[in-house]
Short mmCIF file of C-alpha atoms and ligand atoms in Angstrom, two decimals:
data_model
loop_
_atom_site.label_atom_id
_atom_site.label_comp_id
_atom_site.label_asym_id
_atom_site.label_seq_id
_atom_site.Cartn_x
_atom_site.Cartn_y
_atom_site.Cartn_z
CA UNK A 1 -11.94 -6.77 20.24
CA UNK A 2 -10.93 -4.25 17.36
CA UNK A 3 -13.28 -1.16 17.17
CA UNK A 4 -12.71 -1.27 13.28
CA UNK A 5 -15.19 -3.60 11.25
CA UNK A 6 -12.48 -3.82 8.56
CA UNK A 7 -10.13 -5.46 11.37
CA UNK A 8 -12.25 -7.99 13.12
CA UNK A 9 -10.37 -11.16 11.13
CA UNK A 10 -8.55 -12.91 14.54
CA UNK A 11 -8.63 -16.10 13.20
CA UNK A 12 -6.57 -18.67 14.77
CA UNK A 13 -5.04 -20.74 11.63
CA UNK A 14 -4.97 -17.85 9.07
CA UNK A 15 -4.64 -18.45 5.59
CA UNK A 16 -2.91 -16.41 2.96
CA UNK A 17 -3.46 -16.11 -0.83
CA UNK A 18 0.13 -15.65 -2.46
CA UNK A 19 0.49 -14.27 -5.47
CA UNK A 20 4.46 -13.51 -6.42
CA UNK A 21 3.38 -11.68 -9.98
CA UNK A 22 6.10 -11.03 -12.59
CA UNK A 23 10.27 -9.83 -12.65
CA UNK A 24 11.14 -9.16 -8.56
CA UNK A 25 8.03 -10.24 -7.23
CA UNK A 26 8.75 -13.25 -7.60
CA UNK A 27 11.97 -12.79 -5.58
CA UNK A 28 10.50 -10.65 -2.79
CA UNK A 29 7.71 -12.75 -2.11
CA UNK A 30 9.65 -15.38 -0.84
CA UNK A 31 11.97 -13.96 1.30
CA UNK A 32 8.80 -12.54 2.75
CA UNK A 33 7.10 -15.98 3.05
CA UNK A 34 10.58 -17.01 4.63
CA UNK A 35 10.48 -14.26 7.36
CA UNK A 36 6.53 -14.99 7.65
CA UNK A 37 7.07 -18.45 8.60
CA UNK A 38 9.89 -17.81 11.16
CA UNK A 39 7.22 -15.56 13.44
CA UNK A 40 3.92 -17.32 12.74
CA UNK A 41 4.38 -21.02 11.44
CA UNK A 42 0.71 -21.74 11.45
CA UNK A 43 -0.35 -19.57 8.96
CA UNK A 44 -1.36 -21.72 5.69
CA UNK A 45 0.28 -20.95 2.11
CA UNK A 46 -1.89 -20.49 -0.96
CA UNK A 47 0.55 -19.82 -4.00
CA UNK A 48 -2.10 -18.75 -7.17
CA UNK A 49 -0.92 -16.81 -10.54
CA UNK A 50 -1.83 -13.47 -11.65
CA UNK A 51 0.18 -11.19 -14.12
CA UNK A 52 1.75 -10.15 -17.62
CA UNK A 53 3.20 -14.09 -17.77
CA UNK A 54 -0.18 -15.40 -16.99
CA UNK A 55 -2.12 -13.21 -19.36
CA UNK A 56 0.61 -14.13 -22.37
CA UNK A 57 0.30 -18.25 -21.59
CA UNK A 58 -3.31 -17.93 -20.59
CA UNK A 59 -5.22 -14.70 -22.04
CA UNK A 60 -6.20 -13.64 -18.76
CA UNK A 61 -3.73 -11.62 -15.75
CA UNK A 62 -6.32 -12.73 -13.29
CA UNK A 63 -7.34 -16.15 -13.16
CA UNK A 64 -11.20 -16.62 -11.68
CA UNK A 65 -9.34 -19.21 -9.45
CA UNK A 66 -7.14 -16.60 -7.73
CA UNK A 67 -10.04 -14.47 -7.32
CA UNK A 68 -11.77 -17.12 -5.71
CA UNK A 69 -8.80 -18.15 -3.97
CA UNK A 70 -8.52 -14.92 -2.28
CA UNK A 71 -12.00 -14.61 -1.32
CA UNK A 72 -11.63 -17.85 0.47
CA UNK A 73 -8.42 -17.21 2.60
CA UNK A 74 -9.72 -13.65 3.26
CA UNK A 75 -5.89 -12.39 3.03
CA UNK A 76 -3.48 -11.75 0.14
CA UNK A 77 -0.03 -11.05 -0.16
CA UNK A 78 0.87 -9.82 -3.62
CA UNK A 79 4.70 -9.04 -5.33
CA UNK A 80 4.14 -6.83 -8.30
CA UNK A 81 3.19 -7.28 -12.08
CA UNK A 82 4.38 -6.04 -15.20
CA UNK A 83 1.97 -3.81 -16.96
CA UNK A 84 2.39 -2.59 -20.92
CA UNK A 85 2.29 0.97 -21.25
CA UNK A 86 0.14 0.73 -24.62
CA UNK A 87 -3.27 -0.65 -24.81
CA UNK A 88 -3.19 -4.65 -24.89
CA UNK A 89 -6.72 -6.23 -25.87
CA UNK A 90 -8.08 -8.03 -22.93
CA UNK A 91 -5.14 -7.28 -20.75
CA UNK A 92 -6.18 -5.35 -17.46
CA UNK A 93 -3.93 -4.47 -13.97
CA UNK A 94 -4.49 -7.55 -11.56
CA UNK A 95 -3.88 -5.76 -8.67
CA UNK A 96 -6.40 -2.48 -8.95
CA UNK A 97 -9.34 -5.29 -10.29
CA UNK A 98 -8.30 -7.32 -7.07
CA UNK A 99 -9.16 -4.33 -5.20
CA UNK A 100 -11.77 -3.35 -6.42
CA UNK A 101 -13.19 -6.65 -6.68
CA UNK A 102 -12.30 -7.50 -2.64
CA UNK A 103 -13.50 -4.28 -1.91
CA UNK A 104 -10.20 -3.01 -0.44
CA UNK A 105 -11.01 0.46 -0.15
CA UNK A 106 -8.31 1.68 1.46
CA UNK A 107 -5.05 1.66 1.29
CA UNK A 108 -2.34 2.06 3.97
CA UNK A 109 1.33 3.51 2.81
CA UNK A 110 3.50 4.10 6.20
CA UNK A 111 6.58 5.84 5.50
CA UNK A 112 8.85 5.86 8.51
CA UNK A 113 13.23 7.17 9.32
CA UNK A 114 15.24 3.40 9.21
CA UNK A 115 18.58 3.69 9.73
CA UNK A 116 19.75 3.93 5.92
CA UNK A 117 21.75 6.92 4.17
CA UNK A 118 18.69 7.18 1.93
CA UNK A 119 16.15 7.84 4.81
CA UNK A 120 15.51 10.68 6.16
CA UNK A 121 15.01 11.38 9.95
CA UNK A 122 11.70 12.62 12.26
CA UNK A 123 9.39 11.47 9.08
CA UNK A 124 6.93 9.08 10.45
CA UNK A 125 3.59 9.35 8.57
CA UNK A 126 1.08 7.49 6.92
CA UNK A 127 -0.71 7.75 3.76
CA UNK A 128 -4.33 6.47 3.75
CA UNK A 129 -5.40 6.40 0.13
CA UNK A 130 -8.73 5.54 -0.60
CA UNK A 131 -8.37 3.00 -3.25
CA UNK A 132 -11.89 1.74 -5.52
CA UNK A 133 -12.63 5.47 -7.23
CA UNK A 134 -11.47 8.70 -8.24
CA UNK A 135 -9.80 8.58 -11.94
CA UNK A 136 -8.76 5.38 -11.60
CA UNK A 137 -12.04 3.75 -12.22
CA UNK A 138 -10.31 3.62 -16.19
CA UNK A 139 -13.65 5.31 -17.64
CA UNK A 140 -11.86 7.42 -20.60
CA UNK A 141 -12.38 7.77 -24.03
CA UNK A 142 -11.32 10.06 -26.69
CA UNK A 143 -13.35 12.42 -28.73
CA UNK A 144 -12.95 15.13 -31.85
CA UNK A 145 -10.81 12.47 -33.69
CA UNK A 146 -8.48 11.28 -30.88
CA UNK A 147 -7.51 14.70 -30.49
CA UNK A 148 -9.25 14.51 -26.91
CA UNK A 149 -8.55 12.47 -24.05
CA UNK A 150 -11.63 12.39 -21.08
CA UNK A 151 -11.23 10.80 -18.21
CA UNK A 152 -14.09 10.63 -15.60
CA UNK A 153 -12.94 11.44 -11.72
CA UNK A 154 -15.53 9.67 -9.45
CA UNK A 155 -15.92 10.38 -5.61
CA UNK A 156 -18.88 9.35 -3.18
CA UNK A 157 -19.94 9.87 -0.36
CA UNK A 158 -20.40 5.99 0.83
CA UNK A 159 -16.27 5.45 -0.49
CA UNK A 160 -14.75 8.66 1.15
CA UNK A 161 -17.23 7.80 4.69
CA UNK A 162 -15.83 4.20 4.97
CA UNK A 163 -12.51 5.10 4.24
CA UNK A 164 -12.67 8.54 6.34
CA UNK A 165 -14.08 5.89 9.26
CA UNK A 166 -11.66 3.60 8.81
CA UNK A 167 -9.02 6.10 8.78
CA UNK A 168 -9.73 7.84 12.23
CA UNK A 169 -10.86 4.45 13.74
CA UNK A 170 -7.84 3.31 13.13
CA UNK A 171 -5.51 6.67 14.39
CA UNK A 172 -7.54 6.43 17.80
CA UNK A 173 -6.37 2.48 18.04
CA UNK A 174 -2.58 3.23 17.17
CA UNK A 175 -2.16 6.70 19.02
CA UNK A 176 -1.91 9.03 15.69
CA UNK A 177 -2.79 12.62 16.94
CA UNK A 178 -3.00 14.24 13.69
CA UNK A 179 -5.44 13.55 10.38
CA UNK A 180 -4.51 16.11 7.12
CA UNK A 181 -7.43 15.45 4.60
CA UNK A 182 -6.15 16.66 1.25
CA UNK A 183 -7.83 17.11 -1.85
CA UNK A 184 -8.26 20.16 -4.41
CA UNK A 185 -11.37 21.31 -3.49
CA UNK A 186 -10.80 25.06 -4.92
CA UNK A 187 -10.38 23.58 -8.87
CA UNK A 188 -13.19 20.85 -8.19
CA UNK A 189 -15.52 21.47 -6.12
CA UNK A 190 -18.08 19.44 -7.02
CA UNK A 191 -15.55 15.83 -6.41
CA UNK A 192 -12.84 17.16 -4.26
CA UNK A 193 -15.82 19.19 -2.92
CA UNK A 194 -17.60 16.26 -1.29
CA UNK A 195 -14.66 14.39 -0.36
CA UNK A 196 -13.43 16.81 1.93
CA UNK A 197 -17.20 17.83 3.32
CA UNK A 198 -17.48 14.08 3.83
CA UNK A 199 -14.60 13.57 5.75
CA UNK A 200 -14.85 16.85 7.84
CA UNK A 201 -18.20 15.08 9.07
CA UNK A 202 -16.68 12.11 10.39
CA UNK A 203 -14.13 14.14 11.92
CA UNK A 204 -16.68 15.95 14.02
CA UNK A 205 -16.34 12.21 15.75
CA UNK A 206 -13.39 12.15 16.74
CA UNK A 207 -12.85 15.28 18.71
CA UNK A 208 -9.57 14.06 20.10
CA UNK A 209 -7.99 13.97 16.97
CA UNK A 210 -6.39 16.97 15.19
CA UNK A 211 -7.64 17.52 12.19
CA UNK A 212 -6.94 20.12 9.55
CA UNK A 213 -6.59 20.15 5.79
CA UNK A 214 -4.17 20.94 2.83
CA UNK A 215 -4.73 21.52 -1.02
CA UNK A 216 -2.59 19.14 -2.94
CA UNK A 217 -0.50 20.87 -4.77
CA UNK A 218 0.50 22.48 -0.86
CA UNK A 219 0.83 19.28 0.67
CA UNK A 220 3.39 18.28 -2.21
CA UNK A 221 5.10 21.49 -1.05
CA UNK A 222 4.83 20.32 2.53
CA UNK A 223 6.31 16.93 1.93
CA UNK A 224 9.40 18.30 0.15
CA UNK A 225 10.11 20.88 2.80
CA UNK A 226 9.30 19.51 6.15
CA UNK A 227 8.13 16.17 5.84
CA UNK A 228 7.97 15.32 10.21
CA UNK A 229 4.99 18.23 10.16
CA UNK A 230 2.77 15.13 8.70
CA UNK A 231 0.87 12.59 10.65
CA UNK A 232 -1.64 10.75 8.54
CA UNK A 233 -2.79 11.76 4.86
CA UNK A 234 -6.39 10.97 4.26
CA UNK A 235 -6.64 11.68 0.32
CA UNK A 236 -8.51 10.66 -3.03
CA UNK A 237 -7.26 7.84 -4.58
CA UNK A 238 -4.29 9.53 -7.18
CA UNK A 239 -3.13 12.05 -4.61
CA UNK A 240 -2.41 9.23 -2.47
CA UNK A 241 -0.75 7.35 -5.30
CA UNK A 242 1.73 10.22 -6.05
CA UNK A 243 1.69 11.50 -2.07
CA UNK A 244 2.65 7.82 -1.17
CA UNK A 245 5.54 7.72 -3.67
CA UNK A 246 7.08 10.98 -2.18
CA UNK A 247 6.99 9.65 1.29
CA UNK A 248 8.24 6.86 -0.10
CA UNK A 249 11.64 8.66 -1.02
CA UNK A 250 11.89 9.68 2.40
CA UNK A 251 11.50 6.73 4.43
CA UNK A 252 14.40 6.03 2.15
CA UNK A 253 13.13 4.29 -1.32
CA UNK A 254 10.55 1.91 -2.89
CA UNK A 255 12.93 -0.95 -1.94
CA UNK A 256 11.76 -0.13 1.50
CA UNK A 257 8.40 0.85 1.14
CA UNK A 258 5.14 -1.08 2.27
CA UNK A 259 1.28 -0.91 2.19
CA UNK A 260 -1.72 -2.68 2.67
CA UNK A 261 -4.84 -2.12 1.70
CA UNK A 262 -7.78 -3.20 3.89
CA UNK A 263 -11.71 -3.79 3.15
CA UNK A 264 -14.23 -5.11 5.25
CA UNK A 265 -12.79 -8.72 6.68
CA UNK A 266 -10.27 -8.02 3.68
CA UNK A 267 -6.37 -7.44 3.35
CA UNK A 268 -4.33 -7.40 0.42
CA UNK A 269 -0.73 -6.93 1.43
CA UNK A 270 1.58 -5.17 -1.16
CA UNK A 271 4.70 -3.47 -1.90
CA UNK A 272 4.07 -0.52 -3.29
CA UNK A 273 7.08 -1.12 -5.72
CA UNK A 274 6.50 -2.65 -9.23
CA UNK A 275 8.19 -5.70 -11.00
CA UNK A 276 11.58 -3.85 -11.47
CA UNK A 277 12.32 -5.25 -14.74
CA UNK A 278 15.45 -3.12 -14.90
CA UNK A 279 17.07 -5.47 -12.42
CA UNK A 280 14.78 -8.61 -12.20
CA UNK A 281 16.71 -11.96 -11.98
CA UNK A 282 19.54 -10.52 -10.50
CA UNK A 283 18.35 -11.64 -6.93
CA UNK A 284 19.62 -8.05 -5.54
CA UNK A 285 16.17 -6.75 -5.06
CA UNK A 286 15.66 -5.21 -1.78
CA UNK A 287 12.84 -7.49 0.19
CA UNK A 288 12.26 -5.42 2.80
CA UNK A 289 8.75 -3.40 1.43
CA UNK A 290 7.00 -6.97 0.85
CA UNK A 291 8.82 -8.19 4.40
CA UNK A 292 7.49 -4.92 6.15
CA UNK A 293 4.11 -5.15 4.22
CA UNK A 294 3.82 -9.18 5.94
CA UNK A 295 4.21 -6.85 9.74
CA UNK A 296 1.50 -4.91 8.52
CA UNK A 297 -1.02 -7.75 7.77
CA UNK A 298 0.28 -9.15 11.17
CA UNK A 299 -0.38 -5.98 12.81
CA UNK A 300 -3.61 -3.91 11.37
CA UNK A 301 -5.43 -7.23 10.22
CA UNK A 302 -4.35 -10.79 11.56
CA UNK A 303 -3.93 -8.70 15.59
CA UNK A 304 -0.44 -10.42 15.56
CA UNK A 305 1.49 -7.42 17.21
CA UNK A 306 3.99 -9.42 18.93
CA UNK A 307 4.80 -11.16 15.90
CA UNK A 308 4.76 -7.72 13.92
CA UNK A 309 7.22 -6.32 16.32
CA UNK A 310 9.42 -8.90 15.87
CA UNK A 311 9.30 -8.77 12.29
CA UNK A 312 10.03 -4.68 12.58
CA UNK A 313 12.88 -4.75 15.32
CA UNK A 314 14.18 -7.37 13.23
CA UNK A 315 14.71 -4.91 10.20
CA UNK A 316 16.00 -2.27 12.05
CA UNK A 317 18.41 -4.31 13.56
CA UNK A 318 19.55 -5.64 9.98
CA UNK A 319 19.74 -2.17 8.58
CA UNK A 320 21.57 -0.94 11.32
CA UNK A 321 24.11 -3.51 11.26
CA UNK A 322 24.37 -1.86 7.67
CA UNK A 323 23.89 -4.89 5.63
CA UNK A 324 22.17 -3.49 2.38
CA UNK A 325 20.95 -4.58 -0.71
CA UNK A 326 21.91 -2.27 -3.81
CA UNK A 327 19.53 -0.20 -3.85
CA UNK A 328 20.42 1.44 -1.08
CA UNK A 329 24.08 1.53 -1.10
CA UNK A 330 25.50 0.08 -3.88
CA UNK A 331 29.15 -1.12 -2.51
CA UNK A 332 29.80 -4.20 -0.63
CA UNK A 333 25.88 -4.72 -1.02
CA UNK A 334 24.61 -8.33 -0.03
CA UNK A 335 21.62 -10.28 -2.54
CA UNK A 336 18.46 -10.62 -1.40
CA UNK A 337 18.49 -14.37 -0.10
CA UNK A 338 21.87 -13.06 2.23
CA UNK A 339 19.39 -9.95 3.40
CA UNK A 340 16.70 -12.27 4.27
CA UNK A 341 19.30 -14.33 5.69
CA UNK A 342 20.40 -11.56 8.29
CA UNK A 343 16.37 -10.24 8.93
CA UNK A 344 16.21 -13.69 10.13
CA UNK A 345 19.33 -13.81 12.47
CA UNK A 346 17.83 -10.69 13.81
CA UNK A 347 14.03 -12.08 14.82
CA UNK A 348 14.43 -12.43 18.74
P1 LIG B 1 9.33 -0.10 -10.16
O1 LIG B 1 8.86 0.15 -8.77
O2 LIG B 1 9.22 -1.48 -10.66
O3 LIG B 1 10.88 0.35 -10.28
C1 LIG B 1 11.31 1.70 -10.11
C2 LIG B 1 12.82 1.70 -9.76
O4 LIG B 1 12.98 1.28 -8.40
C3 LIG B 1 13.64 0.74 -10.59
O5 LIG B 1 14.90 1.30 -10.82
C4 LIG B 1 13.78 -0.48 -9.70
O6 LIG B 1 14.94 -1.24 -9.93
C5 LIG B 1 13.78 0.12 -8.31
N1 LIG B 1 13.15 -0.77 -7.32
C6 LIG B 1 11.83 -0.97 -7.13
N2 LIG B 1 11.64 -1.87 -6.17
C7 LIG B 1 12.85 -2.28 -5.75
C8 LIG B 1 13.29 -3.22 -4.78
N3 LIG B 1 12.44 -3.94 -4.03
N4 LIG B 1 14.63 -3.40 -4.63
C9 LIG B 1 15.51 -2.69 -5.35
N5 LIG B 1 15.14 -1.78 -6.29
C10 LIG B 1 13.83 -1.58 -6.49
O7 LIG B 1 8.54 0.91 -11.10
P2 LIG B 1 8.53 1.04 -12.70
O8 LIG B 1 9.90 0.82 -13.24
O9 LIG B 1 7.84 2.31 -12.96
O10 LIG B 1 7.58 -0.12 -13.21
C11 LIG B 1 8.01 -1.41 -13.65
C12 LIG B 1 6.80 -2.28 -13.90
O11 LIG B 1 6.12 -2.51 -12.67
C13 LIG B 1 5.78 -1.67 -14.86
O12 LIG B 1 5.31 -2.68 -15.70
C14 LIG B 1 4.69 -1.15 -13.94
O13 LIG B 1 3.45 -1.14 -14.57
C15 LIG B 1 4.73 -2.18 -12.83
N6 LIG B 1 4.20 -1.72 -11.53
C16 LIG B 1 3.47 -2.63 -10.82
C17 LIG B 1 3.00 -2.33 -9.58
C18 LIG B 1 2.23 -3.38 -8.86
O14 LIG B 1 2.08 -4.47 -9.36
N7 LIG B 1 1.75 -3.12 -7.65
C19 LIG B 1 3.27 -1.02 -8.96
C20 LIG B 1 4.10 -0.15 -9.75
C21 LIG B 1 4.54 -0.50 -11.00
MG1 LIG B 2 2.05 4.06 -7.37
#
C-alpha cells in the first residue's frame, strides 16, 4: 500500500506508547491524547515514565520497561524532558537513546503559515533530519589537561541512504517537488563529503524531483531571507536540529511546532519543544506542536489521513477564530485545557 518500508504499519487497533516526560509535557500530552481520542477512539493508551523525575526517584531516565514498551506498541508519543546542562553520573537524554535505540533515523520537522501574528506567510517546508549520527553520537573527550574539547562527527553511507530513501520516497507520495540536501561539504569533505555524494545518488532515482543543494551556513542565510524558496531540507543530523528551530520561528514558534521521527515499522511522535520549565504548571502551554505531531503519526505512519485532516482543519479553524494560548499573543490568552477545548469544538 505505502511505497515506503518505514510506513507499512496499517494496523487496525494501533497502540501507542505515551510518555508525558517532565514540566509541560506533562500538560501537552494530554490535551493531545484528548484530541487523539476524539478522531480515532480505537487506538490503545500505554502511559510509561521516562525523564529527569524518573532518573532522581529511580537512577535511570529510561526505564527498560518503556523501552520495551515501545518496542511492543511500535508507536510513541513523547512530551519533553528536562535535561541538566552539567554532567550528571548515569543520567543520559531519553529521547536521543529512544531513537537511537528504535532506530528512528529520521526525523520529520514541517514548518507551515497558520493564521497567527507570529507566523509568517508562503513558508511551507519540511526539515528531514537524519537523526542516529553525526556529532550527536556524544563520543567527546577532552585532552592537554581539559584545555581541549573533541568531539567525533560520524556520517555513513547506510544512515544518509535510508534516510536520503526515505526522504524522496516520501516527497513522491505527498507531492513535494523540491529536495535541498545541505551539508558543508567545502570545510569537511571527508563527512559532509559523503553525505551529500550519498544522497546525490539516490537522487539520480527520482528524476521527477528537483533537486539541488546549499552549504549550511547559505541555507541559514536562505531561511532568514526568503524562507517560501524551501521545499524539503534533507541534512545531517545538527544542521537539521538548528535548521528545524529556524523554521520553527516562522511557522510561528515552538509552541506550534511538530515532528516525528520515523524508522523502519517505527514512529516516535514529538514536539520539538522542551519541558519549558520557565512556565511549567501554569497550564498556559501551547498544545498545539504535540496535537499537530498526533496528525503526523496519523498521517505519515498509522495511513489515517482522514483523521489527520480533521485533526489539522481543526487547528486552523481554532487559530483563526484567534483563540491563543500565551505564547502567541499574550492578552486575553485562553489555558491550555480551554485551547484543547476549542480544537475540539472545531473537529468536523
Ligand atoms: P524549551 O523549548 O523548553 O523552551 C524555550 C522557550 O519556549 C521557553 O520560553 C518556553 O516557555 C517556550 N515554549 C516552548 N514550548 C512551548 C509551548 N508548548 N507553549 C508555550 N511556550 C513554549 O527549551 P529550553 O528552555 O531550551 O529547554 C528547557 C528544557 O527542555 C531543558 O532541560 C532542555 O534540555 C529540555 N529540552 C527537551 C527536549 C525534548 O525532550 N525533546 C527538546 C528541547 C529541550
Ligand atoms: Mg532542537
Amino acid at each position: 500500500m505505502c511505497p515506503d518500508p518505514a510506513m507499512n504499519s496499517v494496523v487496525t487497533s494501533p497502540e501507542l506508547c505515551v510518555i508525558e516526560g517532565d514540566g509541560i509535557g506533562r500538560e501537552v500530552i494530554p490535551a493531545a491524547i484528548e484530541v487523539l481520542m476524539k478522531v480515532a477512539p480505537d487506538v490503545v493508551i500505554r502511559p510509561m515514565p521516562a525523564g529527569w523525575a524518573v532518573f532522581q526517584e529511580r537512577g535511570t531516565s529510561l526505564p527498560e520497561e518503556t523501552i520495551q514498551m515501545a518496542r511492543d506498541c511500535k508507536a510513541v508519543l513523547f512530551g519533553a524532558v528536562s535535561s541538566p546542562a552539567y554532567p550528571v553520573e548515569g543520567y543520559f537524554s531519553p529521547i536521543v537513546r529512544l531513537r537511537r535505540t528504535l532506530r528512528a533515523f529520521a526525523n520529520l520537522r514541517p514548518a507551515q503559515h497558520l493564521p497567527v501574528p507570529t507566523s509568517r506567510e508562503g513558508v511551507d517546508m519540511l526539515v528531514v533530519r537524519e537523526n542516529t549520527e553525526d556529532l550527536y553520537i556524544g563520543h567527546e573527550h577532552t585532552e592537554n589537561d581539559g584545555q581541549t574539547g573533541i568531539a567525533e562527527k560520524v556520517i555513513t553511507r547506510d544512515a544518509t541512504e535510508r534516510v536520503s530513501r526515505l526522504t524522496y520516497s516520501l516527497a513522491q507520495r505527498i507531492g513535494r517537488k523540491k529536495i535541498t540536501i545541505v551539508h558543508k561539504a567545502n570545510v569537511l569533505s571527508q563527512s559532509d563529503g559523503l553525505f551529500r555524494r550519498v544522497a546525490l545518488e539516490v537522487s539520480a532515482f527520482y528524476p521527477e524531483i528537483i533537486t539541488d543543494e546549499l552549504y549550511v551556513d547559505t541555507a541559514a542565510y536562505w531561511m532568514v531571507k526568503d524562507p517560501s524558496r524551501f521545499d524539503i531540507i534533507l541534512t545531517p543530523n545538527l544542521y537539521g536540529d538548528i535548521l528545524s528551530d529556524m523554521a520553527a520561528a516562522w511557522g510561528g514558534g515552538l509552541g506550534l511546532a511538530p515532528s516525528l521521527s520515523l524508522g523502519d515499522g517505527i514512529a516516535i511522535a514529538e514536539p520539538v519543544h522542551g519541558s519549558a520549565p520557565d512556565i511549567a504548571g501554569k497550564g498556559i502551554a501551547n498544545p498545539t506542536a504535540a496535537i499537530l505531531s498526533v496528525a503526523m503519526l496519523l498521517r505519515h505512519y498509522w495511513s489515517r489521513i482522514e483523521a489527520a485532516d480533521r485533526i489539522e482543519r481543526a487547528v486552523r479553524q481554532t487559530l483563526a477564530e484567534g483563540d491563543y494560548t500565551a505564547d502567541i499573543y499574550s492578552q486575553d490568552s485562553i489555558s491550555t485545557a480551554q485551547f484543547t477545548a476549542q480544537i475540539c469544538a472545531n473537529l468536523v
